[in-house]
Amino acid sequence: MDRESVFWRIADGRLPPPPCAETLGIEFLRVTPESGSIEVKFEATSAFLNLAGHVQGGFLAAMLDDTMGPALVATLDPGEFAPTVSLNVQFHRPARVGALKGIGRVLLRGKEVCQLSGELLQDDKVVATGTATAVIRRMGTQTAWAAAQKPA
Amino acid sequence: MDRESVFWRIADGRLPPPPCAETLGIEFLRVTPESGSIEVKFEATSAFLNLAGHVQGGFLAAMLDDTMGPALVATLDPGEFAPTVSLNVQFHRPARVGALKGIGRVLLRGKEVCQLSGELLQDDKVVATGTATAVIRRMGTQTAWAAAQKPA
């Protein structure tokens, strides 16, 4: 963990969040790297609505990705990054324009492979749950990462 | 299938796409309901970028959702809708700002439960693949749908 990392400077409000998080209206409510948990707030806008007038599931998936990812990123050492390699989302009920709360947990903090879980709530009701696998890489290992990701 | 449905009027350019699809820059390239397949184009903007400068995985998931969903919706009868109940995405390589192509297929067209698959390409290289489960509902069955989705 590196309290001077870009992540922590964003979580502390010393730097603006990256564009994707800004688009999702992120706000960090609580980051507890010791227990690998996080609480974030999102703001669903009318730009996320589908034909039924609900928030499209993919945008809920994007919020879950931006809940689970930061739970892990908060624990990283300098020079480490952790791309998500798979994301699984279950949809429980429709979500509408307005605030959502994301709760993320690091279930397994391996040296490389990490397993994450998250849930997304609106008005204290679960609208979606998810799991993700992320792989910790060190700067300079991008080539190995790319090679590992290349289809055989 | 109903060529006068809202979906077909959107696919034919007679109606604008819903906000989420507009946000993702959707364009329908080919819709073949007979084989349950679809090709769509998306436009990743800088608003989708993560800290690494790549398109955040969640936004790729949103694009896959908007590829697989329409592949099924194109086959629906009047009064039917098909919410996605689960979405699984695998990330193959980073994507950048610009055009992406989504290819979706209906793997199983059940009376209710449908299984879908999709892939997302940039410059003819696969950046993400996904599967989804959707459940066909008829107007007026929302209560049953809500009940079925409610945690036990």
PDB file of C-alpha atoms in Angstrom:
ATOM      1  CA  MET A   1       0.000   0.000   0.000  1.00  0.00           C
ATOM      2  CA  ASP A   2       1.239   3.450  -0.936  1.00  0.00           C
ATOM      3  CA  ARG A   3      -0.660   6.419   0.504  1.00  0.00           C
ATOM      4  CA  GLU A   4       1.056   8.666  -2.048  1.00  0.00           C
ATOM      5  CA  SER A   5      -0.162   6.569  -4.977  1.00  0.00           C
ATOM      6  CA  VAL A   6      -2.407   8.091  -7.620  1.00  0.00           C
ATOM      7  CA  PHE A   7      -5.292   5.986  -6.265  1.00  0.00           C
ATOM      8  CA  TRP A   8      -4.992   7.351  -2.754  1.00  0.00           C
ATOM      9  CA  ARG A   9      -4.596  10.904  -3.991  1.00  0.00           C
ATOM     10  CA  ILE A  10      -7.878  10.414  -5.892  1.00  0.00           C
ATOM     11  CA  ALA A  11      -9.630   8.731  -2.931  1.00  0.00           C
ATOM     12  CA  ASP A  12      -8.499  11.607  -0.685  1.00  0.00           C
ATOM     13  CA  GLY A  13      -9.735  14.195  -3.168  1.00  0.00           C
ATOM     14  CA  ARG A  14      -6.225  15.451  -3.968  1.00  0.00           C
ATOM     15  CA  LEU A  15      -6.572  14.409  -7.635  1.00  0.00           C
ATOM     16  CA  PRO A  16      -9.686  14.118  -9.834  1.00  0.00           C
ATOM     17  CA  PRO A  17     -10.881  10.579 -10.604  1.00  0.00           C
ATOM     18  CA  PRO A  18     -10.143   9.071 -14.044  1.00  0.00           C
ATOM     19  CA  PRO A  19     -12.665   9.885 -16.807  1.00  0.00           C
ATOM     20  CA  CYS A  20     -14.594   6.573 -16.539  1.00  0.00           C
ATOM     21  CA  ALA A  21     -15.150   7.082 -12.804  1.00  0.00           C
ATOM     22  CA  GLU A  22     -16.106  10.711 -13.403  1.00  0.00           C
ATOM     23  CA  THR A  23     -18.647   9.571 -16.020  1.00  0.00           C
ATOM     24  CA  LEU A  24     -20.146   7.199 -13.428  1.00  0.00           C
ATOM     25  CA  GLY A  25     -20.250  10.013 -10.844  1.00  0.00           C
ATOM     26  CA  ILE A  26     -17.935   8.250  -8.378  1.00  0.00           C
ATOM     27  CA  GLU A  27     -17.428   9.434  -4.807  1.00  0.00           C
ATOM     28  CA  PHE A  28     -15.320   7.493  -2.275  1.00  0.00           C
ATOM     29  CA  LEU A  29     -17.235   6.977   0.969  1.00  0.00           C
ATOM     30  CA  ARG A  30     -14.878   4.594   2.787  1.00  0.00           C
ATOM     31  CA  VAL A  31     -11.666   2.779   1.838  1.00  0.00           C
ATOM     32  CA  THR A  32     -10.311   0.171   4.250  1.00  0.00           C
ATOM     33  CA  PRO A  33      -7.299  -1.502   2.648  1.00  0.00           C
ATOM     34  CA  GLU A  34      -6.563  -3.514   5.827  1.00  0.00           C
ATOM     35  CA  SER A  35      -9.767  -5.497   5.320  1.00  0.00           C
ATOM     36  CA  GLY A  36      -9.786  -5.066   1.527  1.00  0.00           C
ATOM     37  CA  SER A  37     -13.146  -3.330   1.552  1.00  0.00           C
ATOM     38  CA  ILE A  38     -14.527  -0.186   0.002  1.00  0.00           C
ATOM     39  CA  GLU A  39     -17.744   1.822  -0.219  1.00  0.00           C
ATOM     40  CA  VAL A  40     -18.334   4.149  -3.141  1.00  0.00           C
ATOM     41  CA  LYS A  41     -21.223   6.215  -4.433  1.00  0.00           C
ATOM     42  CA  PHE A  42     -22.262   6.513  -8.074  1.00  0.00           C
ATOM     43  CA  GLU A  43     -24.741   8.750  -9.809  1.00  0.00           C
ATOM     44  CA  ALA A  44     -26.752   7.155 -12.623  1.00  0.00           C
ATOM     45  CA  THR A  45     -27.743   9.771 -15.192  1.00  0.00           C
ATOM     46  CA  SER A  46     -30.372   9.645 -17.934  1.00  0.00           C
ATOM     47  CA  ALA A  47     -27.493   8.907 -20.367  1.00  0.00           C
ATOM     48  CA  PHE A  48     -27.371   5.359 -18.919  1.00  0.00           C
ATOM     49  CA  LEU A  49     -31.046   4.458 -19.546  1.00  0.00           C
ATOM     50  CA  ASN A  50     -32.288   1.667 -21.799  1.00  0.00           C
ATOM     51  CA  LEU A  51     -35.548   1.382 -23.755  1.00  0.00           C
ATOM     52  CA  ALA A  52     -37.405   0.301 -20.598  1.00  0.00           C
ATOM     53  CA  GLY A  53     -36.289   3.497 -18.845  1.00  0.00           C
ATOM     54  CA  HIS A  54     -34.006   1.602 -16.459  1.00  0.00           C
ATOM     55  CA  VAL A  55     -30.233   1.894 -16.064  1.00  0.00           C
ATOM     56  CA  GLN A  56     -28.761  -0.447 -18.699  1.00  0.00           C
ATOM     57  CA  GLY A  57     -27.181  -3.511 -17.068  1.00  0.00           C
ATOM     58  CA  GLY A  58     -23.836  -2.785 -18.658  1.00  0.00           C
ATOM     59  CA  PHE A  59     -23.592   0.528 -16.840  1.00  0.00           C
ATOM     60  CA  LEU A  60     -24.336  -1.270 -13.567  1.00  0.00           C
ATOM     61  CA  ALA A  61     -21.509  -3.657 -14.545  1.00  0.00           C
ATOM     62  CA  ALA A  62     -19.257  -0.628 -15.096  1.00  0.00           C
ATOM     63  CA  MET A  63     -20.143   0.622 -11.595  1.00  0.00           C
ATOM     64  CA  LEU A  64     -19.386  -2.798 -10.097  1.00  0.00           C
ATOM     65  CA  ASP A  65     -16.063  -2.850 -11.970  1.00  0.00           C
ATOM     66  CA  ASP A  66     -15.295   0.565 -10.496  1.00  0.00           C
ATOM     67  CA  THR A  67     -16.233  -0.750  -7.028  1.00  0.00           C
ATOM     68  CA  MET A  68     -14.275  -4.013  -7.037  1.00  0.00           C
ATOM     69  CA  GLY A  69     -11.209  -2.681  -8.881  1.00  0.00           C
ATOM     70  CA  PRO A  70     -10.504   0.151  -6.376  1.00  0.00           C
ATOM     71  CA  ALA A  71     -10.967  -2.236  -3.403  1.00  0.00           C
ATOM     72  CA  LEU A  72      -7.893  -4.066  -4.703  1.00  0.00           C
ATOM     73  CA  VAL A  73      -6.009  -1.050  -6.076  1.00  0.00           C
ATOM     74  CA  ALA A  74      -6.090   0.499  -2.579  1.00  0.00           C
ATOM     75  CA  THR A  75      -3.849  -2.361  -1.393  1.00  0.00           C
ATOM     76  CA  LEU A  76      -1.248  -2.185  -4.184  1.00  0.00           C
ATOM     77  CA  ASP A  77       2.404  -1.308  -3.736  1.00  0.00           C
ATOM     78  CA  PRO A  78       4.117   1.378  -5.845  1.00  0.00           C
ATOM     79  CA  GLY A  79       4.617   0.246  -9.431  1.00  0.00           C
ATOM     80  CA  GLU A  80       1.872  -2.361  -9.270  1.00  0.00           C
ATOM     81  CA  PHE A  81      -1.324  -2.399 -11.313  1.00  0.00           C
ATOM     82  CA  ALA A  82      -4.127  -4.939 -11.457  1.00  0.00           C
ATOM     83  CA  PRO A  83      -6.123  -5.318 -14.680  1.00  0.00           C
ATOM     84  CA  THR A  84      -9.467  -7.115 -14.407  1.00  0.00           C
ATOM     85  CA  VAL A  85      -9.427 -10.266 -16.536  1.00  0.00           C
ATOM     86  CA  SER A  86     -13.016 -11.375 -15.952  1.00  0.00           C
ATOM     87  CA  LEU A  87     -16.195  -9.797 -14.605  1.00  0.00           C
ATOM     88  CA  ASN A  88     -19.436 -11.591 -13.752  1.00  0.00           C
ATOM     89  CA  VAL A  89     -22.586  -9.665 -12.903  1.00  0.00           C
ATOM     90  CA  GLN A  90     -26.028 -10.780 -11.738  1.00  0.00           C
ATOM     91  CA  PHE A  91     -28.958  -8.391 -12.033  1.00  0.00           C
ATOM     92  CA  HIS A  92     -31.501  -8.458  -9.199  1.00  0.00           C
ATOM     93  CA  ARG A  93     -33.896  -5.603  -9.907  1.00  0.00           C
ATOM     94  CA  PRO A  94     -34.111  -2.532 -12.156  1.00  0.00           C
ATOM     95  CA  ALA A  95     -32.182   0.624 -11.215  1.00  0.00           C
ATOM     96  CA  ARG A  96     -33.257   4.163 -12.046  1.00  0.00           C
ATOM     97  CA  VAL A  97     -31.603   7.556 -12.399  1.00  0.00           C
ATOM     98  CA  GLY A  98     -30.038   8.685  -9.110  1.00  0.00           C
ATOM     99  CA  ALA A  99     -27.578   7.590  -6.478  1.00  0.00           C
ATOM    100  CA  LEU A 100     -26.265   4.020  -6.102  1.00  0.00           C
ATOM    101  CA  LYS A 101     -23.928   2.631  -3.486  1.00  0.00           C
ATOM    102  CA  GLY A 102     -21.194   0.136  -4.324  1.00  0.00           C
ATOM    103  CA  ILE A 103     -19.656  -2.152  -1.706  1.00  0.00           C
ATOM    104  CA  GLY A 104     -16.536  -4.028  -2.775  1.00  0.00           C
ATOM    105  CA  ARG A 105     -14.419  -6.696  -1.094  1.00  0.00           C
ATOM    106  CA  VAL A 106     -11.129  -8.409  -1.858  1.00  0.00           C
ATOM    107  CA  LEU A 107     -11.962 -12.093  -1.272  1.00  0.00           C
ATOM    108  CA  LEU A 108      -8.514 -13.399  -2.187  1.00  0.00           C
ATOM    109  CA  ARG A 109      -5.408 -11.222  -2.236  1.00  0.00           C
ATOM    110  CA  GLY A 110      -2.922 -13.481  -3.967  1.00  0.00           C
ATOM    111  CA  LYS A 111       0.569 -12.499  -5.047  1.00  0.00           C
ATOM    112  CA  GLU A 112      -0.806 -12.315  -8.573  1.00  0.00           C
ATOM    113  CA  VAL A 113      -4.364 -13.668  -8.865  1.00  0.00           C
ATOM    114  CA  CYS A 114      -7.013 -11.823  -6.840  1.00  0.00           C
ATOM    115  CA  GLN A 115     -10.717 -12.596  -6.440  1.00  0.00           C
ATOM    116  CA  LEU A 116     -13.129  -9.752  -5.783  1.00  0.00           C
ATOM    117  CA  SER A 117     -16.810  -9.373  -5.034  1.00  0.00           C
ATOM    118  CA  GLY A 118     -19.161  -6.446  -5.035  1.00  0.00           C
ATOM    119  CA  GLU A 119     -22.738  -5.385  -4.684  1.00  0.00           C
ATOM    120  CA  LEU A 120     -24.629  -2.361  -5.895  1.00  0.00           C
ATOM    121  CA  LEU A 121     -27.538  -0.923  -3.932  1.00  0.00           C
ATOM    122  CA  GLN A 122     -30.191   1.686  -4.583  1.00  0.00           C
ATOM    123  CA  ASP A 123     -32.348   2.819  -1.651  1.00  0.00           C
ATOM    124  CA  ASP A 124     -30.766   0.021   0.436  1.00  0.00           C
ATOM    125  CA  LYS A 125     -31.978  -2.657  -2.010  1.00  0.00           C
ATOM    126  CA  VAL A 126     -29.521  -4.793  -3.966  1.00  0.00           C
ATOM    127  CA  VAL A 127     -29.831  -4.085  -7.693  1.00  0.00           C
ATOM    128  CA  ALA A 128     -26.797  -6.092  -8.862  1.00  0.00           C
ATOM    129  CA  THR A 129     -24.030  -8.305  -7.501  1.00  0.00           C
ATOM    130  CA  GLY A 130     -20.755  -9.278  -9.094  1.00  0.00           C
ATOM    131  CA  THR A 131     -17.441 -11.057  -8.888  1.00  0.00           C
ATOM    132  CA  ALA A 132     -14.208 -10.334 -10.712  1.00  0.00           C
ATOM    133  CA  THR A 133     -10.764 -11.785 -11.177  1.00  0.00           C
ATOM    134  CA  ALA A 134      -7.842  -9.369 -11.369  1.00  0.00           C
ATOM    135  CA  VAL A 135      -4.153 -10.099 -11.836  1.00  0.00           C
ATOM    136  CA  ILE A 136      -1.468  -8.013 -10.160  1.00  0.00           C
ATOM    137  CA  ARG A 137       1.336  -6.952 -12.491  1.00  0.00           C
ATOM    138  CA  ARG A 138       4.435  -4.865 -11.893  1.00  0.00           C
ATOM    139  CA  MET A 139       5.572  -2.049 -14.187  1.00  0.00           C
ATOM    140  CA  GLY A 140       7.932  -3.545 -16.720  1.00  0.00           C
ATOM    141  CA  THR A 141       6.029  -6.833 -16.828  1.00  0.00           C
ATOM    142  CA  GLN A 142       3.560  -5.593 -19.427  1.00  0.00           C
ATOM    143  CA  THR A 143       5.193  -7.841 -22.005  1.00  0.00           C
ATOM    144  CA  ALA A 144       4.605 -10.918 -19.868  1.00  0.00           C
ATOM    145  CA  TRP A 145       1.068  -9.709 -19.230  1.00  0.00           C
ATOM    146  CA  ALA A 146       0.422  -9.209 -22.928  1.00  0.00           C
ATOM    147  CA  ALA A 147       1.911 -12.611 -23.729  1.00  0.00           C
ATOM    148  CA  ALA A 148      -0.207 -14.295 -21.048  1.00  0.00           C
ATOM    149  CA  GLN A 149      -3.311 -12.676 -22.519  1.00  0.00           C
ATOM    150  CA  LYS A 150      -2.591 -13.565 -26.142  1.00  0.00           C
ATOM    151  CA  PRO A 151      -4.794 -16.378 -27.446  1.00  0.00           C
ATOM    152  CA  ALA A 152      -2.774 -19.573 -28.113  1.00  0.00           C
TER     153      ALA A 152
ATOM    154  CA  MET B   1     -40.466 -10.801 -34.683  1.00  0.00           C
ATOM    155  CA  ASP B   2     -42.186  -7.481 -35.300  1.00  0.00           C
ATOM    156  CA  ARG B   3     -40.658  -5.201 -37.929  1.00  0.00           C
ATOM    157  CA  GLU B   4     -42.742  -2.329 -36.563  1.00  0.00           C
ATOM    158  CA  SER B   5     -41.351  -2.767 -33.041  1.00  0.00           C
ATOM    159  CA  VAL B   6     -39.402   0.033 -31.381  1.00  0.00           C
ATOM    160  CA  PHE B   7     -36.221  -2.060 -31.781  1.00  0.00           C
ATOM    161  CA  TRP B   8     -36.610  -2.388 -35.553  1.00  0.00           C
ATOM    162  CA  ARG B   9     -37.501   1.256 -35.949  1.00  0.00           C
ATOM    163  CA  ILE B  10     -34.247   2.072 -34.127  1.00  0.00           C
ATOM    164  CA  ALA B  11     -32.207  -0.464 -36.114  1.00  0.00           C
ATOM    165  CA  ASP B  12     -33.634   0.968 -39.362  1.00  0.00           C
ATOM    166  CA  GLY B  13     -32.834   4.518 -38.285  1.00  0.00           C
ATOM    167  CA  ARG B  14     -36.512   5.518 -37.991  1.00  0.00           C
ATOM    168  CA  LEU B  15     -36.125   6.232 -34.251  1.00  0.00           C
ATOM    169  CA  PRO B  16     -33.061   7.332 -32.251  1.00  0.00           C
ATOM    170  CA  PRO B  17     -31.412   4.664 -30.043  1.00  0.00           C
ATOM    171  CA  PRO B  18     -32.063   4.724 -26.281  1.00  0.00           C
ATOM    172  CA  PRO B  19     -29.758   6.976 -24.208  1.00  0.00           C
ATOM    173  CA  CYS B  20     -27.403   4.174 -23.080  1.00  0.00           C
ATOM    174  CA  ALA B  21     -26.811   3.079 -26.683  1.00  0.00           C
ATOM    175  CA  GLU B  22     -26.362   6.700 -27.753  1.00  0.00           C
ATOM    176  CA  THR B  23     -23.781   7.154 -24.976  1.00  0.00           C
ATOM    177  CA  LEU B  24     -21.904   4.105 -26.322  1.00  0.00           C
ATOM    178  CA  GLY B  25     -22.097   5.505 -29.883  1.00  0.00           C
ATOM    179  CA  ILE B  26     -24.073   2.559 -31.256  1.00  0.00           C
ATOM    180  CA  GLU B  27     -24.639   1.994 -34.966  1.00  0.00           C
ATOM    181  CA  PHE B  28     -26.390  -1.110 -36.325  1.00  0.00           C
ATOM    182  CA  LEU B  29     -24.319  -2.723 -39.091  1.00  0.00           C
ATOM    183  CA  ARG B  30     -26.288  -5.942 -39.649  1.00  0.00           C
ATOM    184  CA  VAL B  31     -29.235  -7.582 -37.882  1.00  0.00           C
ATOM    185  CA  THR B  32     -30.171 -11.143 -38.906  1.00  0.00           C
ATOM    186  CA  PRO B  33     -32.988 -12.343 -36.634  1.00  0.00           C
ATOM    187  CA  GLU B  34     -33.348 -15.601 -38.610  1.00  0.00           C
ATOM    188  CA  SER B  35     -29.911 -16.718 -37.388  1.00  0.00           C
ATOM    189  CA  GLY B  36     -30.075 -14.682 -34.163  1.00  0.00           C
ATOM    190  CA  SER B  37     -26.968 -12.710 -35.030  1.00  0.00           C
ATOM    191  CA  ILE B  38     -26.078  -9.040 -35.045  1.00  0.00           C
ATOM    192  CA  GLU B  39     -23.165  -6.735 -35.810  1.00  0.00           C
ATOM    193  CA  VAL B  40     -22.977  -3.314 -34.212  1.00  0.00           C
ATOM    194  CA  LYS B  41     -20.431  -0.520 -34.040  1.00  0.00           C
ATOM    195  CA  PHE B  42     -19.555   1.459 -30.921  1.00  0.00           C
ATOM    196  CA  GLU B  43     -17.443   4.540 -30.394  1.00  0.00           C
ATOM    197  CA  ALA B  44     -15.311   4.600 -27.231  1.00  0.00           C
ATOM    198  CA  THR B  45     -14.762   8.180 -26.083  1.00  0.00           C
ATOM    199  CA  SER B  46     -12.233   9.610 -23.648  1.00  0.00           C
ATOM    200  CA  ALA B  47     -15.053   9.623 -21.036  1.00  0.00           C
ATOM    201  CA  PHE B  48     -14.645   5.815 -20.805  1.00  0.00           C
ATOM    202  CA  LEU B  49     -10.909   5.787 -19.962  1.00  0.00           C
ATOM    203  CA  ASN B  50      -9.385   4.406 -16.753  1.00  0.00           C
ATOM    204  CA  LEU B  51      -6.174   5.451 -14.979  1.00  0.00           C
ATOM    205  CA  ALA B  52      -4.100   3.368 -17.397  1.00  0.00           C
ATOM    206  CA  GLY B  53      -5.550   5.310 -20.329  1.00  0.00           C
ATOM    207  CA  HIS B  54      -7.495   2.294 -21.594  1.00  0.00           C
ATOM    208  CA  VAL B  55     -11.250   1.878 -21.953  1.00  0.00           C
ATOM    209  CA  GLN B  56     -12.500   0.734 -18.527  1.00  0.00           C
ATOM    210  CA  GLY B  57     -13.603  -2.905 -18.625  1.00  0.00           C
ATOM    211  CA  GLY B  58     -17.069  -2.026 -17.393  1.00  0.00           C
ATOM    212  CA  PHE B  59     -17.707   0.115 -20.459  1.00  0.00           C
ATOM    213  CA  LEU B  60     -16.625  -2.821 -22.655  1.00  0.00           C
ATOM    214  CA  ALA B  61     -19.139  -4.903 -20.649  1.00  0.00           C
ATOM    215  CA  ALA B  62     -21.793  -2.260 -21.398  1.00  0.00           C
ATOM    216  CA  MET B  63     -20.974  -2.539 -25.117  1.00  0.00           C
ATOM    217  CA  LEU B  64     -21.231  -6.347 -24.963  1.00  0.00           C
ATOM    218  CA  ASP B  65     -24.567  -6.027 -23.147  1.00  0.00           C
ATOM    219  CA  ASP B  66     -25.745  -3.721 -25.951  1.00  0.00           C
ATOM    220  CA  THR B  67     -24.536  -6.271 -28.523  1.00  0.00           C
ATOM    221  CA  MET B  68     -26.030  -9.430 -27.024  1.00  0.00           C
ATOM    222  CA  GLY B  69     -29.305  -7.855 -25.866  1.00  0.00           C
ATOM    223  CA  PRO B  70     -30.307  -6.514 -29.294  1.00  0.00           C
ATOM    224  CA  ALA B  71     -29.433  -9.865 -30.966  1.00  0.00           C
ATOM    225  CA  LEU B  72     -32.278 -11.341 -28.909  1.00  0.00           C
ATOM    226  CA  VAL B  73     -34.596  -8.312 -28.923  1.00  0.00           C
ATOM    227  CA  ALA B  74     -34.615  -8.431 -32.743  1.00  0.00           C
ATOM    228  CA  THR B  75     -36.399 -11.802 -32.513  1.00  0.00           C
ATOM    229  CA  LEU B  76     -39.104 -10.781 -29.995  1.00  0.00           C
ATOM    230  CA  ASP B  77     -42.830 -10.679 -30.661  1.00  0.00           C
ATOM    231  CA  PRO B  78     -44.940  -7.603 -29.867  1.00  0.00           C
ATOM    232  CA  GLY B  79     -45.396  -7.123 -26.126  1.00  0.00           C
ATOM    233  CA  GLU B  80     -42.314  -9.169 -25.222  1.00  0.00           C
ATOM    234  CA  PHE B  81     -39.206  -7.871 -23.467  1.00  0.00           C
ATOM    235  CA  ALA B  82     -36.088  -9.687 -22.331  1.00  0.00           C
ATOM    236  CA  PRO B  83     -34.149  -8.362 -19.330  1.00  0.00           C
ATOM    237  CA  THR B  84     -30.596  -9.637 -18.899  1.00  0.00           C
ATOM    238  CA  VAL B  85     -30.280 -11.535 -15.617  1.00  0.00           C
ATOM    239  CA  SER B  86     -26.555 -12.300 -15.775  1.00  0.00           C
ATOM    240  CA  LEU B  87     -23.588 -11.046 -17.759  1.00  0.00           C
ATOM    241  CA  ASN B  88     -20.095 -12.582 -17.858  1.00  0.00           C
ATOM    242  CA  VAL B  89     -17.204 -10.820 -19.543  1.00  0.00           C
ATOM    243  CA  GLN B  90     -13.622 -11.869 -20.241  1.00  0.00           C
ATOM    244  CA  PHE B  91     -11.038  -9.216 -21.088  1.00  0.00           C
ATOM    245  CA  HIS B  92      -8.435 -10.173 -23.700  1.00  0.00           C
ATOM    246  CA  ARG B  93      -6.466  -6.995 -24.392  1.00  0.00           C
ATOM    247  CA  PRO B  94      -6.719  -3.253 -23.690  1.00  0.00           C
ATOM    248  CA  ALA B  95      -9.005  -1.117 -25.856  1.00  0.00           C
ATOM    249  CA  ARG B  96      -8.457   2.544 -26.678  1.00  0.00           C
ATOM    250  CA  VAL B  97     -10.553   5.495 -27.768  1.00  0.00           C
ATOM    251  CA  GLY B  98     -12.169   4.881 -31.157  1.00  0.00           C
ATOM    252  CA  ALA B  99     -14.383   2.428 -32.982  1.00  0.00           C
ATOM    253  CA  LEU B 100     -15.183  -1.078 -31.733  1.00  0.00           C
ATOM    254  CA  LYS B 101     -17.241  -3.772 -33.421  1.00  0.00           C
ATOM    255  CA  GLY B 102     -19.646  -5.997 -31.496  1.00  0.00           C
ATOM    256  CA  ILE B 103     -20.767  -9.372 -32.806  1.00  0.00           C
ATOM    257  CA  GLY B 104     -23.654 -11.000 -30.934  1.00  0.00           C
ATOM    258  CA  ARG B 105     -25.339 -14.374 -31.228  1.00  0.00           C
ATOM    259  CA  VAL B 106     -28.391 -16.009 -29.683  1.00  0.00           C
ATOM    260  CA  LEU B 107     -27.055 -19.430 -28.646  1.00  0.00           C
ATOM    261  CA  LEU B 108     -30.320 -20.669 -27.155  1.00  0.00           C
ATOM    262  CA  ARG B 109     -33.703 -19.127 -27.967  1.00  0.00           C
ATOM    263  CA  GLY B 110     -35.910 -20.724 -25.344  1.00  0.00           C
ATOM    264  CA  LYS B 111     -39.529 -19.836 -24.712  1.00  0.00           C
ATOM    265  CA  GLU B 112     -38.305 -17.965 -21.624  1.00  0.00           C
ATOM    266  CA  VAL B 113     -34.608 -18.571 -20.899  1.00  0.00           C
ATOM    267  CA  CYS B 114     -32.174 -17.442 -23.599  1.00  0.00           C
ATOM    268  CA  GLN B 115     -28.398 -17.822 -23.748  1.00  0.00           C
ATOM    269  CA  LEU B 116     -26.359 -15.236 -25.641  1.00  0.00           C
ATOM    270  CA  SER B 117     -22.736 -14.743 -26.589  1.00  0.00           C
ATOM    271  CA  GLY B 118     -20.784 -11.826 -27.929  1.00  0.00           C
ATOM    272  CA  GLU B 119     -17.376 -10.559 -28.820  1.00  0.00           C
ATOM    273  CA  LEU B 120     -15.959  -7.082 -29.101  1.00  0.00           C
ATOM    274  CA  LEU B 121     -13.198  -6.284 -31.576  1.00  0.00           C
ATOM    275  CA  GLN B 122     -10.948  -3.309 -32.207  1.00  0.00           C
ATOM    276  CA  ASP B 123      -8.883  -3.277 -35.397  1.00  0.00           C
ATOM    277  CA  ASP B 124      -9.997  -6.886 -36.020  1.00  0.00           C
ATOM    278  CA  LYS B 125      -8.504  -8.052 -32.694  1.00  0.00           C
ATOM    279  CA  VAL B 126     -10.722  -9.438 -29.930  1.00  0.00           C
ATOM    280  CA  VAL B 127     -10.615  -7.151 -26.893  1.00  0.00           C
ATOM    281  CA  ALA B 128     -13.386  -8.843 -24.876  1.00  0.00           C
ATOM    282  CA  THR B 129     -15.799 -11.764 -25.056  1.00  0.00           C
ATOM    283  CA  GLY B 130     -18.959 -12.377 -23.086  1.00  0.00           C
ATOM    284  CA  THR B 131     -21.996 -14.492 -22.410  1.00  0.00           C
ATOM    285  CA  ALA B 132     -25.348 -13.479 -20.980  1.00  0.00           C
ATOM    286  CA  THR B 133     -28.589 -15.026 -19.829  1.00  0.00           C
ATOM    287  CA  ALA B 134     -31.809 -13.184 -20.617  1.00  0.00           C
ATOM    288  CA  VAL B 135     -35.380 -14.126 -19.771  1.00  0.00           C
ATOM    289  CA  ILE B 136     -38.280 -13.344 -22.097  1.00  0.00           C
ATOM    290  CA  ARG B 137     -41.248 -11.751 -20.352  1.00  0.00           C
ATOM    291  CA  ARG B 138     -44.587 -10.551 -21.682  1.00  0.00           C
ATOM    292  CA  MET B 139     -46.134  -7.206 -20.797  1.00  0.00           C
ATOM    293  CA  GLY B 140     -48.311  -7.717 -17.757  1.00  0.00           C
ATOM    294  CA  THR B 141     -45.980 -10.334 -16.267  1.00  0.00           C
ATOM    295  CA  GLN B 142     -43.763  -7.761 -14.561  1.00  0.00           C
ATOM    296  CA  THR B 143     -45.136  -8.828 -11.194  1.00  0.00           C
ATOM    297  CA  ALA B 144     -44.119 -12.440 -11.797  1.00  0.00           C
ATOM    298  CA  TRP B 145     -40.750 -11.176 -13.028  1.00  0.00           C
ATOM    299  CA  ALA B 146     -40.252  -9.012  -9.950  1.00  0.00           C
ATOM    300  CA  ALA B 147     -41.316 -11.888  -7.692  1.00  0.00           C
ATOM    301  CA  ALA B 148     -38.957 -14.289  -9.459  1.00  0.00           C
ATOM    302  CA  GLN B 149     -36.095 -11.832  -8.964  1.00  0.00           C
ATOM    303  CA  LYS B 150     -36.768 -11.135  -5.310  1.00  0.00           C
ATOM    304  CA  PRO B 151     -34.198 -12.791  -3.020  1.00  0.00           C
ATOM    305  CA  ALA B 152     -35.750 -15.679  -1.046  1.00  0.00           C
TER     306      ALA B 152
END
